[in-house]
Structure formats: C-alpha cells, structure tokens
Tab-separated table of C-alpha atoms in Angstrom:
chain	number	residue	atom	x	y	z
S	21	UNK	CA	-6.044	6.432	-28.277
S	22	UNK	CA	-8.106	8.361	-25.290
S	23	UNK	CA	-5.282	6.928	-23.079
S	24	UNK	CA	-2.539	8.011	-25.121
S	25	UNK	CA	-4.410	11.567	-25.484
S	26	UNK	CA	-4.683	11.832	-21.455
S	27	UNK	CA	-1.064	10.582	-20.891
S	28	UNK	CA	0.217	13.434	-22.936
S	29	UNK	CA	-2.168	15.907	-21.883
S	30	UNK	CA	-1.604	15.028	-18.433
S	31	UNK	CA	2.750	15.000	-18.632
S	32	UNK	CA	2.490	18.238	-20.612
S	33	UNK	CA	0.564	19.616	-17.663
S	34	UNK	CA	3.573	18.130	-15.515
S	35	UNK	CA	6.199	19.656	-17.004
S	36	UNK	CA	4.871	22.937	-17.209
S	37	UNK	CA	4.247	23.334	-14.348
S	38	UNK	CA	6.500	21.714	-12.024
S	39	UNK	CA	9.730	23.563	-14.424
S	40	UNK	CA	7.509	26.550	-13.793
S	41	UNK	CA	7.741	25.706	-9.664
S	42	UNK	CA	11.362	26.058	-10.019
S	43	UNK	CA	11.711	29.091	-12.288
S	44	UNK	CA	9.785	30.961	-10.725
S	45	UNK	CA	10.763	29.982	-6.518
S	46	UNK	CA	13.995	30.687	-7.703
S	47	UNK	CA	13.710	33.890	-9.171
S	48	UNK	CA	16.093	35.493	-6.466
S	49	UNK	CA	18.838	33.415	-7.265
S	50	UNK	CA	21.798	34.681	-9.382
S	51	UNK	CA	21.040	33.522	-13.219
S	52	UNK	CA	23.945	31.191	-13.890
S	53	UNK	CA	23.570	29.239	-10.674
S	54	UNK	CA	19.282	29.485	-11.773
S	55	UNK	CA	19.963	28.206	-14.961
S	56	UNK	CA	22.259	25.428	-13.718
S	57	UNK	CA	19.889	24.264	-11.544
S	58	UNK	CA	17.078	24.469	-14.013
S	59	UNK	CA	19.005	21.996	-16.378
S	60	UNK	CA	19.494	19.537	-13.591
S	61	UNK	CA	16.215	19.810	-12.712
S	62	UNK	CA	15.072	19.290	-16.511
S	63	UNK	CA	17.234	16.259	-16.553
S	64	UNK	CA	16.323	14.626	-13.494
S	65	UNK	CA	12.534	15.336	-13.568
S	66	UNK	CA	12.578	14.070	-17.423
S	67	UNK	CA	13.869	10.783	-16.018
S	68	UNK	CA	11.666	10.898	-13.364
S	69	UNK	CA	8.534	10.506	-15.811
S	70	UNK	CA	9.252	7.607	-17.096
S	71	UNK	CA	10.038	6.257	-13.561
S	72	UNK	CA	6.298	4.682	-13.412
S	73	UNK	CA	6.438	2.282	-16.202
S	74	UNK	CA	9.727	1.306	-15.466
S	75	UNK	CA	9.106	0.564	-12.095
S	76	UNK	CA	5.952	-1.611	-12.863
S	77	UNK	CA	7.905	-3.383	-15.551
S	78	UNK	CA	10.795	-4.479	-13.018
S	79	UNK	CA	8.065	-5.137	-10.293
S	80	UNK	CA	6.203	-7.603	-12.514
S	81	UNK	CA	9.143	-9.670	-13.679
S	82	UNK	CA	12.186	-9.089	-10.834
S	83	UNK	CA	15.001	-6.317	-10.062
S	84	UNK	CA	18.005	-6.822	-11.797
S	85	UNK	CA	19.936	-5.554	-8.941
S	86	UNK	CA	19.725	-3.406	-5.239
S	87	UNK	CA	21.015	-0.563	-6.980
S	88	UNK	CA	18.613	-0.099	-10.077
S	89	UNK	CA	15.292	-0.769	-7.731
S	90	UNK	CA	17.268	2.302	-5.044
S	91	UNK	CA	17.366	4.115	-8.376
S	92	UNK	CA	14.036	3.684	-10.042
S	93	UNK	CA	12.461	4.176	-6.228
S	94	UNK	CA	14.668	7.174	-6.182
S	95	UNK	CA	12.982	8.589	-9.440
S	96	UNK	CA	9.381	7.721	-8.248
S	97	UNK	CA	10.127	9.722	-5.050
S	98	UNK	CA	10.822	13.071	-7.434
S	99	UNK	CA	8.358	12.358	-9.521
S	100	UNK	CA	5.354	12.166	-6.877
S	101	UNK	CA	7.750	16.071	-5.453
S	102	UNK	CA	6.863	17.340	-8.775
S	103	UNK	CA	3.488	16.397	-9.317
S	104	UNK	CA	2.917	17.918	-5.739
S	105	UNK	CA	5.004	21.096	-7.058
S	106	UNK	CA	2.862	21.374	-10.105
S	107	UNK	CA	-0.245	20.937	-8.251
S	108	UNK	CA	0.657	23.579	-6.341
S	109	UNK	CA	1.519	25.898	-8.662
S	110	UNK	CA	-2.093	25.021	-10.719
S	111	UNK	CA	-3.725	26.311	-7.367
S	112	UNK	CA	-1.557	29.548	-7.738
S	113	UNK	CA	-2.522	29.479	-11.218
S	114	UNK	CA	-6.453	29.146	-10.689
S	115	UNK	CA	-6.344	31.894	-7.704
S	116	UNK	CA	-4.583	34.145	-9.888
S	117	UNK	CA	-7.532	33.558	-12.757
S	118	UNK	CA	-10.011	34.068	-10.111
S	119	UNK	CA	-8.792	37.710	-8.904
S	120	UNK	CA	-8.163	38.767	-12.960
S	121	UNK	CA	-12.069	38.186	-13.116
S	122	UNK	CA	-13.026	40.585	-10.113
S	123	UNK	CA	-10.337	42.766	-11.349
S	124	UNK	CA	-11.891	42.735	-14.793
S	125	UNK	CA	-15.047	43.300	-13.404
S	126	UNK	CA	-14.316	45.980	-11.512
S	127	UNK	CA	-12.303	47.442	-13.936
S	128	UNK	CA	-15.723	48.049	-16.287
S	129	UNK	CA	-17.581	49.032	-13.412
S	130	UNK	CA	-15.021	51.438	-11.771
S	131	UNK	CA	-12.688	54.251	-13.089
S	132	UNK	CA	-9.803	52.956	-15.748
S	133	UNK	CA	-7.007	51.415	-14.452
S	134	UNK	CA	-3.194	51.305	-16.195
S	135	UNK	CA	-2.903	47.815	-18.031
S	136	UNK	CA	0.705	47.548	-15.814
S	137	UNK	CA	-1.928	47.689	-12.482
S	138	UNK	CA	-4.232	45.434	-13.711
S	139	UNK	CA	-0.952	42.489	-14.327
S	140	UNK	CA	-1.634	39.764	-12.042
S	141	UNK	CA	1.344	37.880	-11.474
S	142	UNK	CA	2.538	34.862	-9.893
S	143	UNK	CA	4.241	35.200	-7.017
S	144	UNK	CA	7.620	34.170	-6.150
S	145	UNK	CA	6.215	32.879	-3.055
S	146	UNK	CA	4.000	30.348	-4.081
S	147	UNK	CA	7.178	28.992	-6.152
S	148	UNK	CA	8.736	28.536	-3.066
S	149	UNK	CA	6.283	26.847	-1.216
S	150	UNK	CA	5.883	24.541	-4.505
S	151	UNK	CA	9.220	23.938	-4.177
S	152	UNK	CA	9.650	23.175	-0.341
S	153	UNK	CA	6.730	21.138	-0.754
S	154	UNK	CA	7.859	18.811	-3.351
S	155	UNK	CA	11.121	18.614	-1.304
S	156	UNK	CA	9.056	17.561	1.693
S	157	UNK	CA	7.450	14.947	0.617
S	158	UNK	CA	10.609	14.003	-1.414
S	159	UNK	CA	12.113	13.308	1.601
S	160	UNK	CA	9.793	11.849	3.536
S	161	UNK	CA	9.391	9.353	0.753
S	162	UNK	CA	13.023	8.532	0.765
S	163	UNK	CA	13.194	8.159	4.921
S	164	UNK	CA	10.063	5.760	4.531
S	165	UNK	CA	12.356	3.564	2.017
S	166	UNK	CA	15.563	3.377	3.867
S	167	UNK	CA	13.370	2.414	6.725
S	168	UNK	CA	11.495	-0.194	5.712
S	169	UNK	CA	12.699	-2.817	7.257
S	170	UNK	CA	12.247	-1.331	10.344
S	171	UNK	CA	9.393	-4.005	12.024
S	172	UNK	CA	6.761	-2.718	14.513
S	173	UNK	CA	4.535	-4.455	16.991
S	174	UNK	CA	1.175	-3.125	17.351
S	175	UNK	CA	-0.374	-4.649	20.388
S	176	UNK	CA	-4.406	-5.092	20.144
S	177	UNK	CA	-6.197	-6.647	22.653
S	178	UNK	CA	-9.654	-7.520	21.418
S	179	UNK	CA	-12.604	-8.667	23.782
S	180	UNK	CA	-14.777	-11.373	22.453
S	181	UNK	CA	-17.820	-12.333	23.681
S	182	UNK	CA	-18.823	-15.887	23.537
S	183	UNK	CA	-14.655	-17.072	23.594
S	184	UNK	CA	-14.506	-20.340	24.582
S	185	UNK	CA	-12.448	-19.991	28.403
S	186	UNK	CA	-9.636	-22.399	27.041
S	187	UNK	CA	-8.701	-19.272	24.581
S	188	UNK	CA	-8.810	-16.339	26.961
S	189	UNK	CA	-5.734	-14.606	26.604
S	190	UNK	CA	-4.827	-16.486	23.318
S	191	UNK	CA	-1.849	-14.561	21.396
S	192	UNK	CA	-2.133	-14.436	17.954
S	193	UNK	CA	1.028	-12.824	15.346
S	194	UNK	CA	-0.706	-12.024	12.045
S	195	UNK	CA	1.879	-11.072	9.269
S	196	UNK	CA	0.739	-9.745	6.167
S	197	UNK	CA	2.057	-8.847	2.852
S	198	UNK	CA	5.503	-9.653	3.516
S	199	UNK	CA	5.990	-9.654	-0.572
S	200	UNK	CA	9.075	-11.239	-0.787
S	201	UNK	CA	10.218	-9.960	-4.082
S	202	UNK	CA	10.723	-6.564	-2.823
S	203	UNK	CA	13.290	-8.473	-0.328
S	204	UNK	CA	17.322	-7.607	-1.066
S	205	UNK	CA	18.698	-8.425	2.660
S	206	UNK	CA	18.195	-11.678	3.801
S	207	UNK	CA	19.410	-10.710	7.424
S	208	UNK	CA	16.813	-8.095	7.697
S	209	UNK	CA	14.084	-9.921	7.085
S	210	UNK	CA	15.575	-12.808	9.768
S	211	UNK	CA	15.661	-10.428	11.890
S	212	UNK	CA	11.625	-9.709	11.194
S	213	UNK	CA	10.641	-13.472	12.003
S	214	UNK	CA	13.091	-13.639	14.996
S	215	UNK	CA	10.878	-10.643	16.214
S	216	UNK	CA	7.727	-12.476	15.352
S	217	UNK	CA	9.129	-15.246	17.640
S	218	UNK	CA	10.082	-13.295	20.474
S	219	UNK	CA	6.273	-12.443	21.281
S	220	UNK	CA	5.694	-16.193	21.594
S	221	UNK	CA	2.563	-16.311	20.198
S	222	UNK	CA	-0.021	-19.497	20.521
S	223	UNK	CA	-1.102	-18.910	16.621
S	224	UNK	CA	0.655	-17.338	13.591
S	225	UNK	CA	-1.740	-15.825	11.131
S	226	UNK	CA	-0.499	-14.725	7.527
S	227	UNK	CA	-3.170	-12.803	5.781
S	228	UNK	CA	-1.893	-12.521	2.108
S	229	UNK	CA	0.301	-11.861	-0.498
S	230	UNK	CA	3.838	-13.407	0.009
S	231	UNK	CA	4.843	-12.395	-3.435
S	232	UNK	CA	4.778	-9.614	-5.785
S	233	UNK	CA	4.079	-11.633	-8.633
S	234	UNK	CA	5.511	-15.050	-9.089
S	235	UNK	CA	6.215	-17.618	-6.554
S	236	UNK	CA	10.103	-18.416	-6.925
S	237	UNK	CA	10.314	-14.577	-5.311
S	238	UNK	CA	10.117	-16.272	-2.046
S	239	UNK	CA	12.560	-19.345	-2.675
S	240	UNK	CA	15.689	-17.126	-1.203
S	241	UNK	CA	13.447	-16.893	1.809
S	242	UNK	CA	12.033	-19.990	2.553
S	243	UNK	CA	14.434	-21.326	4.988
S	244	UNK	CA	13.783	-17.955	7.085
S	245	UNK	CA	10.228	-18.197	7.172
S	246	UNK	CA	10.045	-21.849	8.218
S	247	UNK	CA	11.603	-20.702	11.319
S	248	UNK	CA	7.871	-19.397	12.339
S	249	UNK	CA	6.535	-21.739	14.524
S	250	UNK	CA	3.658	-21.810	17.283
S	251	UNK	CA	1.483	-24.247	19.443
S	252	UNK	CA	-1.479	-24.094	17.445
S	253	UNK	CA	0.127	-23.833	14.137
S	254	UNK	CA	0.936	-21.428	10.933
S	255	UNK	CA	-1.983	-20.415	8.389
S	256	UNK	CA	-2.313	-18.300	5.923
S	257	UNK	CA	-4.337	-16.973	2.840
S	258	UNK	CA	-3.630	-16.044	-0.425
S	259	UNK	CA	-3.662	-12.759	-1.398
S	260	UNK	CA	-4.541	-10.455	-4.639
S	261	UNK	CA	-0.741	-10.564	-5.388
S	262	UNK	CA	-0.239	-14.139	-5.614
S	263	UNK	CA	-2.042	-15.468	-8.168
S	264	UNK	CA	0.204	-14.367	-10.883
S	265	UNK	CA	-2.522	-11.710	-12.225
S	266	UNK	CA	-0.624	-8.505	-12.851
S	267	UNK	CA	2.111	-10.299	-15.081
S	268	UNK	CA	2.072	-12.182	-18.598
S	269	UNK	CA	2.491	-15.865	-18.731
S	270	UNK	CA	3.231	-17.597	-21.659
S	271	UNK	CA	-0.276	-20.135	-21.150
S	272	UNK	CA	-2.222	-20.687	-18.774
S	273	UNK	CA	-1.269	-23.839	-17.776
S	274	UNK	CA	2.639	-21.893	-16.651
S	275	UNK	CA	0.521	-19.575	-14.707
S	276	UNK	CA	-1.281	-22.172	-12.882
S	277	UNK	CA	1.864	-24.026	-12.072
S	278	UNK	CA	3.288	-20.867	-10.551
S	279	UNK	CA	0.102	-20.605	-8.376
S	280	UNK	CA	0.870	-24.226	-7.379
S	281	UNK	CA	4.753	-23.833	-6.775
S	282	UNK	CA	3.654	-20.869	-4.285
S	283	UNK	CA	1.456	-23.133	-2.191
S	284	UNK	CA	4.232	-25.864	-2.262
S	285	UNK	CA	6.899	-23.686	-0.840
S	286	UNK	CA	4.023	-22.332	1.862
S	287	UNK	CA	3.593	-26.261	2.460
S	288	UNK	CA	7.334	-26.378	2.696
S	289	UNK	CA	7.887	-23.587	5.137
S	290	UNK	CA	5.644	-25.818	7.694
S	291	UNK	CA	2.358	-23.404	7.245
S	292	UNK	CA	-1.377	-24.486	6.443
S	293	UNK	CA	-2.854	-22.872	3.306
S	294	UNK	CA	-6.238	-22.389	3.926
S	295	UNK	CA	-8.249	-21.938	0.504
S	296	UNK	CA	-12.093	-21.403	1.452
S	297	UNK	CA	-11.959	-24.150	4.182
S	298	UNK	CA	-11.917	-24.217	8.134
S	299	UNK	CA	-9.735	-25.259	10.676
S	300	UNK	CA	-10.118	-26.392	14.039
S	301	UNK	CA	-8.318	-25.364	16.689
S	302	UNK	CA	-8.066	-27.010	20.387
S	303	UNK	CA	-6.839	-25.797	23.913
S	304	UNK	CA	-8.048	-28.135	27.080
S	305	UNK	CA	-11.078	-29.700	25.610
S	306	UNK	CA	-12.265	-26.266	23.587
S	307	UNK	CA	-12.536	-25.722	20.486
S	308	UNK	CA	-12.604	-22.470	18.093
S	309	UNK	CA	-13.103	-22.291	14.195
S	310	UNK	CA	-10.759	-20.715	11.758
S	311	UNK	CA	-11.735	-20.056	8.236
S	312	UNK	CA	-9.672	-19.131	5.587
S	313	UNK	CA	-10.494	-18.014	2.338
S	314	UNK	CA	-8.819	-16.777	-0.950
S	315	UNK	CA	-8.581	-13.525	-2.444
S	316	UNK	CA	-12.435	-11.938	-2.664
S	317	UNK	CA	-12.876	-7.962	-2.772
S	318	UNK	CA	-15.890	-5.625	-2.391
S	319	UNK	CA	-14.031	-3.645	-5.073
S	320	UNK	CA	-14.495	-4.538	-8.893
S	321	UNK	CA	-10.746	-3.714	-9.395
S	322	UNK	CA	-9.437	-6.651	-7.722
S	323	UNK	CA	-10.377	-10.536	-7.899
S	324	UNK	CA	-12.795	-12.936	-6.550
S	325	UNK	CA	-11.624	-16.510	-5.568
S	326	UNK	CA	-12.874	-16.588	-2.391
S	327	UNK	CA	-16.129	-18.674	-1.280
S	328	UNK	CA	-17.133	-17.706	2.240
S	329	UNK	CA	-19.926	-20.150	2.271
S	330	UNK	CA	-17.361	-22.955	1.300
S	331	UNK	CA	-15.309	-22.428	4.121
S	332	UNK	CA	-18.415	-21.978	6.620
S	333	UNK	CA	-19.390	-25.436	4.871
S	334	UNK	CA	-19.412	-27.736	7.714
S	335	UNK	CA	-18.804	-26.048	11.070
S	336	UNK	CA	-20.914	-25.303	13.847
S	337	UNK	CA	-22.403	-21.999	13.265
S	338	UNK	CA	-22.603	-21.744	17.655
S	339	UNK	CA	-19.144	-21.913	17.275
S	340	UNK	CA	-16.938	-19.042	17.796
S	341	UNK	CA	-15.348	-18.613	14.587
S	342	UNK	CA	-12.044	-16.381	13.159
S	343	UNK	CA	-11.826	-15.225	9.737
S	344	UNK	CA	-8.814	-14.884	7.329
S	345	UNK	CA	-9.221	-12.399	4.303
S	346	UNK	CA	-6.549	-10.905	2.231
S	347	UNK	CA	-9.181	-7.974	1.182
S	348	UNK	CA	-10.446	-6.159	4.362
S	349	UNK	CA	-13.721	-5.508	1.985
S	350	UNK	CA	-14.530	-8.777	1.913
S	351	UNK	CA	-15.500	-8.205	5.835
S	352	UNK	CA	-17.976	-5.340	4.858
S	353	UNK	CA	-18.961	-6.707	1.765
S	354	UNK	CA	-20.329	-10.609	3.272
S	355	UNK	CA	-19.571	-10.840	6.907
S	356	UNK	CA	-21.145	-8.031	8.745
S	357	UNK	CA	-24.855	-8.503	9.875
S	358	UNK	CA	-24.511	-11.957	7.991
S	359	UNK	CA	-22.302	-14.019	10.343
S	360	UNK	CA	-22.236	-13.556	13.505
S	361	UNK	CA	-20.519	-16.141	14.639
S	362	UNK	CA	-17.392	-15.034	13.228
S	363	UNK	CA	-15.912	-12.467	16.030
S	364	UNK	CA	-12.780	-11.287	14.385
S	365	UNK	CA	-11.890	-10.755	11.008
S	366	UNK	CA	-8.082	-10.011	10.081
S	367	UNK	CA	-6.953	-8.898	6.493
S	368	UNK	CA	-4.264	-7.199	4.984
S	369	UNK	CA	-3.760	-6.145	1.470
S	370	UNK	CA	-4.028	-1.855	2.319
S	371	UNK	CA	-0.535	-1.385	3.020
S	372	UNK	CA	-2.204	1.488	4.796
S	373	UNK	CA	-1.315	3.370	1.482
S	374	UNK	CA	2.146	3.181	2.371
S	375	UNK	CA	1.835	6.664	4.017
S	376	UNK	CA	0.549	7.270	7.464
S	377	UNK	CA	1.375	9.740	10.210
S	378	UNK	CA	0.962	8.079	14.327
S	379	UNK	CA	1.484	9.470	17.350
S	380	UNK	CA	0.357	9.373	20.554
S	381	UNK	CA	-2.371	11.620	19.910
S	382	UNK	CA	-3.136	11.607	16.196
S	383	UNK	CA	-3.281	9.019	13.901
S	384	UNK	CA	-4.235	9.501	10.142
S	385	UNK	CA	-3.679	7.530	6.819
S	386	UNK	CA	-5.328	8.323	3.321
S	387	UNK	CA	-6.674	4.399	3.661
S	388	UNK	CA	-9.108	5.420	6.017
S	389	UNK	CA	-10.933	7.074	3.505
S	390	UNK	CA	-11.518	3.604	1.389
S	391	UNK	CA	-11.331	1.062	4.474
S	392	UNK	CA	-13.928	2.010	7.278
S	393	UNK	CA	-13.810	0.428	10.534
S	394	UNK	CA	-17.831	-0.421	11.431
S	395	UNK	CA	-18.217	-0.752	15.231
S	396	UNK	CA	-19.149	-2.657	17.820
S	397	UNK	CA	-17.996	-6.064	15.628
S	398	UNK	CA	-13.976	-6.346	15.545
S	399	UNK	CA	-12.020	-6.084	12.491
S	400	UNK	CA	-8.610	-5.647	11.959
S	401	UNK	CA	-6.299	-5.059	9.139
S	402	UNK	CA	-2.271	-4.757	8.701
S	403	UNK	CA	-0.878	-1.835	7.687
C-alpha cells in the first residue's frame, strides 16, 4: 500500500511538472502550434511512464523483437528527459517559494505593496532550460544506445611487486558483463571478440555476468565466444546476473538447472569456471595463483555465493595471487589489509552506471561515488 501511495504521489509529481516544463518554455510560441505540441508531448510522456515496468518485464524474460527493445529504450530515454525537466522546474518552484517569503516579510515590515507587485512568477526561462535540459540528456541517452557496440581498449599497466620474473609483461584481456541477452547483431559482437584477439593476450579473464537472466540468452552466441582463446587459458566468474535471481521460475529445481545449463555452455565455449577455487598458472618454471570466486557483495542489495577462504583453501599464501570478483565490493569488503598476497583484484558488475564523461583531462562517472579506488594496492574494475 505505502508503495502504491509513493508511486502515485511520485508520477503525479511527474506529470505536473514536466507538462508544466513545456507549457510554460513554450509560452512564446503561437497557441495552435503550443497546443499541438503539448498533446504530443502528453501522449508520448504518458507512454513514457510506463516505460520502466515494461522494460524490466521484457528484460527478465527476452525481447520479442529489435524493434520493441529500440522502442521501449526509446521511451526510457524521455522518461529519464522529463524527470530531469520536472526536477528542474521543482528547483524553479522552491526558489520562487523562497523569495515569496522575504517578499512577505518585507512586505509587513516595509510600506504596502500592490498584490500585482508582490506576484512571483515562474519564468519562461527556467521552462526553457527545463526543456533543453531534458532534450540533452535525451539525446545523449539515445547516442550512448546506437553506440553501444562500439568496443574500447583501455590499456593499464599495473606494477606488481613480488611478480614472479616468468610473468613480467604478462597481458591479460578481462571482459566483463558482456550480457548476452541484450545482444540483436551477431556480427557486432564477432567483431568484439575478434578485437579481444587482436591484442594477443597470454590470459583471458571474464569477470561476470554473461546473461541478463537465463542461460539459453547466450546459446546464439556460443560459437562466437569460443573463438577466445589464449596461452594460459579462459576463466571466468559468475556474476549477480547469472544466477537466475531477478526472474520467476516455476521451482527451484528449473532454476537450478538454468544455473547449470549456463556453466555447461561456459564449459562448451572452451573457458574454466572458477566457483570459489584457484588455479595455477605456469610460464618457464613459475608459477602464479588465480582465484575465482562467485558472486559476493559488500552491499546487502545483491547476493552472497562467494567463499574467499574456499578458494584461498590450499595455495601458498607466499604466492603471488590474482583475484576474480564479479562485485568490486567484495575487494573492499574481505581483501584489503586481509590478503596480501593477492596483488590485483579485477571485477566488473558497475557498468560504470552506464554514464560517464572521459577525456584527456577529465574523467568523471556517478559510480565513483559508490566504488572507491583505495591506494597503493591495485584494483580494477570494467566499466
């Protein structure tokens, strides 16, 4: 009931104010064409609302096709515009509260004023900015979807003391959430793993979640992903994703046979699932340790398979060891100050809040505000 209460509270609130964004930035525009767009905008931004429980719904159990999921993604983008419009005009609205005070105020204080002086309106300008604001980000949510399979290598080279001398210079590709039910051009995503390949890289990390929700999302794909090979082999982890948690199952026996189908077709694809157990790797009589363990978060919100101490179980704690964790909180959360024989810690699982701006000379991404990077020990995580 308190949900239900705060859902229509909070999409009354939306409406308002967003349809109040766009009456009021367009106040200098010639009534018919403002009314015209006013309906479209009603139309569009009503669908729009209902864009975030249709999109989870299709997300848990498949797309029917490209062109509903470009749809429903197109409605998300306008939603998130308005709610940026309509927190916008709040803002306006609050400001405008704030100066009726100190007028009224100084109204009792001072000599009368005329009721028509003491009117604060809002301002056509703040309408506008509402508006070009939502449009922005619009936009820019749009451009990040038509270019998302456009694949970047971030180089990182990552001193490590104590590295056996066998494994100076050792390359490592870590992939990470690649979930493969978001996946609607098979040539695309070859395209990603012929990349991967090009670096020719001694050892191909995957940190987590290869599907959405249910394993059979990556059966298109499987013959693709097999193509990743290297000299010291393919691992990977299991991620938050691909346990099956965010959908219904009809037992629990179907939803651990989905769990198990997942790790066959990783077994089939010629990689090494590593579930809270090491590895050892060798180069010209060295050896280094790599651990692997499932999903396990510092945050309540998420799940807790992973046994660090299982997968320490076992192995030489002198050894130099590597450490494969969906949940980059895990590292915080059980590795730092604890283990120090594990020099490098690679996770996934932020997405870097799929919205970052990098350049040259500034780099910033709302993540940073939930993932912190603790120096001098390394850690990195996929974005």
């Amino acid at each position: 009931m308190r949900t239900l209460l705060f859902l229509l509270i909070f999409f009354g609130w939306l409406i308002y104010y967003a349809f109040t964004a766009v009456y009021t930035g367009l106040s200098d525009v010639d009534e018919p064409a403002r009314q015209l767009l006013l309906a479209a905008f009603t139309g569009i931004g009503l669908c729009a609302l209902i864009s975030p429980l249709v999109y989870r719904r299709l997300f848990d159990n498949g797309w029917p096709s490209a062109l509903v999921k470009y749809t429903v993604h197109t409605l998300i983008a306008v939603f998130l515009g308005q709610l940026l419009m309509a927190a916008v005009m709040f803002i306006g609205d609050l400001w405008i509260g704030v100066k009726a005070v100190f007028t009224g105020l100084h109204t009792a204080w001072a000599a009368p004023v005329s009721a028509e002086s003491a009117v604060i309106s809002r301002s056509p300008f703040v309408g506008q900015f509402a508006l070009l604001s939502g449009g922005l980000l619009f936009l820019s949510l749009l451009y990040g979807v038509s270019r998302r399979y456009r694949y970047q290598v971030r180089t990182v080279r990552i001193p490590v003391d104590g590295l056996p001398e066998a494994f100076h210079g050792l390359r490592i590709v870590q992939l990470s959430d690649i979930h493969s039910g978001s996946f609607d051009n098979p040539n695309a995503v070859r395209r990603g793993v012929d990349k991967a390949m090009s670096l020719a890289p001694d050892l191909i990390l995957f940190s987590g979640d290869l599907v959405n929700n249910r394993a059979d999302e990556f059966k298109p794909y499987l013959t693709i992903f097999a193509h990743l090979r290297a000299p010291m082999g393919v691992y990977s982890v299991l991620g938050n994703h691909d346990y099956g948690d965010y959908v219904r199952w009809p037992s629990s026996a179907a939803k651990q046979e989905n769990l198990h189908r997942l790790m066959h077709y990783q077994r089939q694809a010629g990689w090494r699932l590593l579930l809270n157990e090491s590895a050892t790797l060798h180069k010209d009589g060295d050896t280094l340790t790599l651990l692997g363990v499932e999903n396990w978060s510092g945050r309540a919100a998420f799940s807790r398979y992973g046994s660090l101490e299982q997968a320490l179980s076992g192995t030489p704690s002198d050894r130099p060891a590597i450490l494969l964790s969906h949940d980059p909180s895990h590292w915080t959360a059980e590795v730092v100050g604890r283990h120090p024989q594990i020099v490098l810690t690679l996770s996934g699982h932020t997405h870097g809040m799929q919205f970052g701006i990098e350049s040259r000379w500034f780099k910033w991404s709302p993540v940073q505000y939930f993932y912190k990077r603790i120096r001098p020990t390394k850690y990195i995580f996929s974005e």
